[in-house]
Amino acid sequence: LAATGGKGREWQRQQRAAQHVKQQRTRALFTMATEVSEMTLEEQAALKAKRTFKKFSYRGIDLDKLLDLTHEELMKLVHARARRRFNRGLKRKPMALIKKLRKAKKDIGPLDKPEIVKTHLRNMIIVPEMIGSVVGVYNGKTFTTVEIKPEMVARYLAEFSITYKPISHGRPGIGATNSSRFIPLK
C-alpha cells in the first residue's frame, strides 16, 4: 500500500482499465481519420449527406404534418391555456402580426431570412405558421430579435425575450458587513 500512495490494488486495476480504454479510443479515432483522408471528395460528400439528424416532432406529429394542420386540429394538440385562448378567438392585433409575418416571408428568396417584424405582443402564442420568421419582441426597453424555430411551437413570444438583465454580483460595498464599517485612520 505504501508504494501506491495509500491506494489499494482495486484502484490500480481501475486505473489500468481506464488507460486501456483511452488507448483504444485514440486508435479508433486515428484509423477513422486515415480512412476519411483516403476517401475521394465524392465519397466524403456522400458520407456527410448520409448523416442523420433528429427529426422534429411536436407531440408525435412531424413538422410537415404540423404545418398542414387546421386551426381546430392544432387546438387539440396544445396545452389547456393556449387551447382556451384559441377557443376565444384571435383578436385583431395577433392576426395583424401573423399577416405581417406572412408578408415578410413571401417577399424573400428561398434561402434568405425574412425581415424582422417588430411587435409588443409578448403574449402571442407561437403557431406552426410562424416557423422560420424573425420577430423583434419588445422587452420594455429594446426589441429582442427572435428567430422562430419548430421547438418553440405553443410557447409565448415573451419566453424568448427576457425583461431584466440578470445580475452578476461584484464586490460588496462599504457598509455591507459589520467589519467593513471600520475604516482605518491614517
mmCIF file of N, CA and C in Angstrom, residues 43-104:
data_model
loop_
_atom_site.group_PDB
_atom_site.id
_atom_site.type_symbol
_atom_site.label_atom_id
_atom_site.label_comp_id
_atom_site.label_asym_id
_atom_site.label_seq_id
_atom_site.Cartn_x
_atom_site.Cartn_y
_atom_site.Cartn_z
ATOM 1 N N GLU A 43 -16.927 10.609 -52.145
ATOM 2 C CA GLU A 43 -17.278 9.710 -51.044
ATOM 3 C C GLU A 43 -17.460 10.493 -49.742
ATOM 4 N N GLN A 44 -16.612 11.498 -49.524
ATOM 5 C CA GLN A 44 -16.743 12.316 -48.318
ATOM 6 C C GLN A 44 -18.059 13.094 -48.331
ATOM 7 N N ALA A 45 -18.442 13.629 -49.509
ATOM 8 C CA ALA A 45 -19.703 14.360 -49.622
ATOM 9 C C ALA A 45 -20.880 13.424 -49.363
ATOM 10 N N ALA A 46 -20.797 12.200 -49.875
ATOM 11 C CA ALA A 46 -21.868 11.222 -49.658
ATOM 12 C C ALA A 46 -21.963 10.864 -48.173
ATOM 13 N N LEU A 47 -20.823 10.747 -47.512
ATOM 14 C CA LEU A 47 -20.806 10.432 -46.081
ATOM 15 C C LEU A 47 -21.443 11.564 -45.271
ATOM 16 N N LYS A 48 -21.143 12.816 -45.670
ATOM 17 C CA LYS A 48 -21.738 13.971 -44.990
ATOM 18 C C LYS A 48 -23.247 14.000 -45.187
ATOM 19 N N ALA A 49 -23.691 13.709 -46.414
ATOM 20 C CA ALA A 49 -25.115 13.738 -46.723
ATOM 21 C C ALA A 49 -25.858 12.617 -45.999
ATOM 22 N N LYS A 50 -25.131 11.548 -45.690
ATOM 23 C CA LYS A 50 -25.749 10.393 -45.054
ATOM 24 C C LYS A 50 -26.041 10.624 -43.570
ATOM 25 N N ARG A 51 -25.372 11.619 -42.972
ATOM 26 C CA ARG A 51 -25.578 11.874 -41.540
ATOM 27 C C ARG A 51 -27.045 12.138 -41.268
ATOM 28 N N THR A 52 -27.554 11.541 -40.236
ATOM 29 C CA THR A 52 -28.963 11.734 -39.913
ATOM 30 C C THR A 52 -29.094 12.651 -38.713
ATOM 31 N N PHE A 53 -30.084 13.502 -38.773
ATOM 32 C CA PHE A 53 -30.365 14.411 -37.678
ATOM 33 C C PHE A 53 -31.682 14.000 -37.039
ATOM 34 N N LYS A 54 -31.858 14.379 -35.788
ATOM 35 C CA LYS A 54 -33.087 14.057 -35.078
ATOM 36 C C LYS A 54 -34.243 14.803 -35.732
ATOM 37 N N LYS A 55 -35.249 14.061 -36.128
ATOM 38 C CA LYS A 55 -36.397 14.666 -36.796
ATOM 39 C C LYS A 55 -37.287 15.306 -35.748
ATOM 40 N N PHE A 56 -37.703 16.545 -35.999
ATOM 41 C CA PHE A 56 -38.536 17.254 -35.036
ATOM 42 C C PHE A 56 -39.965 16.753 -35.110
ATOM 43 N N SER A 57 -40.564 16.567 -33.946
ATOM 44 C CA SER A 57 -41.995 16.262 -33.891
ATOM 45 C C SER A 57 -42.575 16.936 -32.668
ATOM 46 N N TYR A 58 -43.783 17.454 -32.827
ATOM 47 C CA TYR A 58 -44.487 18.089 -31.714
ATOM 48 C C TYR A 58 -45.621 17.165 -31.300
ATOM 49 N N ARG A 59 -45.489 16.587 -30.127
ATOM 50 C CA ARG A 59 -46.473 15.648 -29.581
ATOM 51 C C ARG A 59 -46.811 14.546 -30.578
ATOM 52 N N GLY A 60 -45.765 13.981 -31.205
ATOM 53 C CA GLY A 60 -45.930 12.844 -32.102
ATOM 54 C C GLY A 60 -46.247 13.191 -33.545
ATOM 55 N N ILE A 61 -46.341 14.463 -33.872
ATOM 56 C CA ILE A 61 -46.646 14.872 -35.249
ATOM 57 C C ILE A 61 -45.429 15.578 -35.819
ATOM 58 N N ASP A 62 -44.917 15.092 -36.955
ATOM 59 C CA ASP A 62 -43.706 15.689 -37.522
ATOM 60 C C ASP A 62 -44.019 17.040 -38.169
ATOM 61 N N LEU A 63 -42.954 17.774 -38.477
ATOM 62 C CA LEU A 63 -43.058 19.176 -38.886
ATOM 63 C C LEU A 63 -43.921 19.389 -40.122
ATOM 64 N N ASP A 64 -43.778 18.524 -41.125
ATOM 65 C CA ASP A 64 -44.556 18.695 -42.362
ATOM 66 C C ASP A 64 -46.062 18.624 -42.098
ATOM 67 N N LYS A 65 -46.466 17.633 -41.300
ATOM 68 C CA LYS A 65 -47.892 17.476 -40.982
ATOM 69 C C LYS A 65 -48.363 18.598 -40.070
ATOM 70 N N LEU A 66 -47.470 19.075 -39.192
ATOM 71 C CA LEU A 66 -47.820 20.145 -38.257
ATOM 72 C C LEU A 66 -48.173 21.425 -39.013
ATOM 73 N N LEU A 67 -47.439 21.697 -40.095
ATOM 74 C CA LEU A 67 -47.700 22.890 -40.895
ATOM 75 C C LEU A 67 -49.026 22.794 -41.655
ATOM 76 N N ASP A 68 -49.471 21.559 -41.923
ATOM 77 C CA ASP A 68 -50.713 21.361 -42.675
ATOM 78 C C ASP A 68 -51.951 21.280 -41.794
ATOM 79 N N LEU A 69 -51.780 21.285 -40.461
ATOM 80 C CA LEU A 69 -52.919 21.143 -39.559
ATOM 81 C C LEU A 69 -53.869 22.336 -39.658
ATOM 82 N N THR A 70 -55.137 22.054 -39.465
ATOM 83 C CA THR A 70 -56.118 23.143 -39.409
ATOM 84 C C THR A 70 -56.084 23.755 -38.016
ATOM 85 N N HIS A 71 -56.776 24.861 -37.863
ATOM 86 C CA HIS A 71 -56.824 25.581 -36.592
ATOM 87 C C HIS A 71 -57.390 24.692 -35.474
ATOM 88 N N GLU A 72 -58.441 23.928 -35.787
ATOM 89 C CA GLU A 72 -59.100 23.077 -34.792
ATOM 90 C C GLU A 72 -58.211 21.900 -34.397
ATOM 91 N N GLU A 73 -57.521 21.297 -35.379
ATOM 92 C CA GLU A 73 -56.635 20.163 -35.077
ATOM 93 C C GLU A 73 -55.457 20.603 -34.209
ATOM 94 N N LEU A 74 -54.939 21.801 -34.485
ATOM 95 C CA LEU A 74 -53.845 22.333 -33.673
ATOM 96 C C LEU A 74 -54.315 22.605 -32.250
ATOM 97 N N MET A 75 -55.546 23.075 -32.130
ATOM 98 C CA MET A 75 -56.115 23.373 -30.812
ATOM 99 C C MET A 75 -56.138 22.139 -29.924
ATOM 100 N N LYS A 76 -56.387 20.972 -30.501
ATOM 101 C CA LYS A 76 -56.435 19.734 -29.721
ATOM 102 C C LYS A 76 -55.053 19.324 -29.214
ATOM 103 N N LEU A 77 -53.998 19.774 -29.896
ATOM 104 C CA LEU A 77 -52.641 19.366 -29.524
ATOM 105 C C LEU A 77 -52.020 20.225 -28.421
ATOM 106 N N VAL A 78 -52.355 21.510 -28.397
ATOM 107 C CA VAL A 78 -51.673 22.432 -27.488
ATOM 108 C C VAL A 78 -52.186 22.286 -26.062
ATOM 109 N N HIS A 79 -51.483 22.943 -25.127
ATOM 110 C CA HIS A 79 -51.853 22.873 -23.715
ATOM 111 C C HIS A 79 -53.132 23.660 -23.445
ATOM 112 N N ALA A 80 -53.687 23.490 -22.265
ATOM 113 C CA ALA A 80 -55.017 23.997 -21.944
ATOM 114 C C ALA A 80 -55.129 25.516 -22.052
ATOM 115 N N ARG A 81 -54.120 26.241 -21.575
ATOM 116 C CA ARG A 81 -54.177 27.707 -21.606
ATOM 117 C C ARG A 81 -54.230 28.196 -23.056
ATOM 118 N N ALA A 82 -53.395 27.622 -23.926
ATOM 119 C CA ALA A 82 -53.392 28.017 -25.343
ATOM 120 C C ALA A 82 -54.698 27.604 -26.007
ATOM 121 N N ARG A 83 -55.217 26.437 -25.632
ATOM 122 C CA ARG A 83 -56.479 25.961 -26.202
ATOM 123 C C ARG A 83 -57.610 26.928 -25.860
ATOM 124 N N ARG A 84 -57.633 27.395 -24.622
ATOM 125 C CA ARG A 84 -58.655 28.364 -24.194
ATOM 126 C C ARG A 84 -58.512 29.658 -24.980
ATOM 127 N N ARG A 85 -57.278 30.098 -25.169
ATOM 128 C CA ARG A 85 -57.014 31.346 -25.885
ATOM 129 C C ARG A 85 -57.498 31.253 -27.336
ATOM 130 N N PHE A 86 -57.187 30.111 -27.997
ATOM 131 C CA PHE A 86 -57.625 29.933 -29.381
ATOM 132 C C PHE A 86 -59.150 29.803 -29.461
ATOM 133 N N ASN A 87 -59.728 29.167 -28.457
ATOM 134 C CA ASN A 87 -61.177 28.986 -28.413
ATOM 135 C C ASN A 87 -61.893 30.332 -28.373
ATOM 136 N N ARG A 88 -61.331 31.268 -27.626
ATOM 137 C CA ARG A 88 -61.937 32.591 -27.500
ATOM 138 C C ARG A 88 -61.703 33.434 -28.750
ATOM 139 N N GLY A 89 -60.864 32.948 -29.653
ATOM 140 C CA GLY A 89 -60.643 33.625 -30.929
ATOM 141 C C GLY A 89 -59.438 34.552 -30.899
ATOM 142 N N LEU A 90 -58.721 34.603 -32.016
ATOM 143 C CA LEU A 90 -57.587 35.513 -32.134
ATOM 144 C C LEU A 90 -58.124 36.906 -32.461
ATOM 145 N N LYS A 91 -57.709 37.877 -31.703
ATOM 146 C CA LYS A 91 -58.193 39.249 -31.880
ATOM 147 C C LYS A 91 -57.450 39.931 -33.031
ATOM 148 N N ARG A 92 -57.695 41.222 -33.182
ATOM 149 C CA ARG A 92 -57.174 41.966 -34.323
ATOM 150 C C ARG A 92 -55.646 42.047 -34.311
ATOM 151 N N LYS A 93 -55.049 42.341 -33.144
ATOM 152 C CA LYS A 93 -53.591 42.537 -33.106
ATOM 153 C C LYS A 93 -52.804 41.261 -33.426
ATOM 154 N N PRO A 94 -53.142 40.109 -32.807
ATOM 155 C CA PRO A 94 -52.414 38.892 -33.179
ATOM 156 C C PRO A 94 -52.567 38.528 -34.650
ATOM 157 N N MET A 95 -53.749 38.743 -35.203
ATOM 158 C CA MET A 95 -53.965 38.444 -36.624
ATOM 159 C C MET A 95 -53.139 39.375 -37.506
ATOM 160 N N ALA A 96 -53.014 40.639 -37.085
ATOM 161 C CA ALA A 96 -52.196 41.591 -37.843
ATOM 162 C C ALA A 96 -50.733 41.153 -37.834
ATOM 163 N N LEU A 97 -50.265 40.652 -36.687
ATOM 164 C CA LEU A 97 -48.882 40.167 -36.605
ATOM 165 C C LEU A 97 -48.671 38.989 -37.542
ATOM 166 N N ILE A 98 -49.602 38.050 -37.555
ATOM 167 C CA ILE A 98 -49.475 36.886 -38.438
ATOM 168 C C ILE A 98 -49.479 37.316 -39.904
ATOM 169 N N LYS A 99 -50.307 38.297 -40.249
ATOM 170 C CA LYS A 99 -50.334 38.804 -41.630
ATOM 171 C C LYS A 99 -48.998 39.435 -42.011
ATOM 172 N N LYS A 100 -48.414 40.216 -41.083
ATOM 173 C CA LYS A 100 -47.107 40.839 -41.347
ATOM 174 C C LYS A 100 -46.028 39.783 -41.527
ATOM 175 N N LEU A 101 -46.076 38.717 -40.716
ATOM 176 C CA LEU A 101 -45.088 37.639 -40.831
ATOM 177 C C LEU A 101 -45.242 36.915 -42.169
ATOM 178 N N ARG A 102 -46.473 36.683 -42.595
ATOM 179 C CA ARG A 102 -46.721 36.053 -43.903
ATOM 180 C C ARG A 102 -46.123 36.899 -45.019
ATOM 181 N N LYS A 103 -46.367 38.216 -44.942
ATOM 182 C CA LYS A 103 -45.885 39.139 -45.974
ATOM 183 C C LYS A 103 -44.357 39.154 -46.009
ATOM 184 N N ALA A 104 -43.731 39.180 -44.821
ATOM 185 C CA ALA A 104 -42.270 39.199 -44.756
ATOM 186 C C ALA A 104 -41.676 37.913 -45.330
#
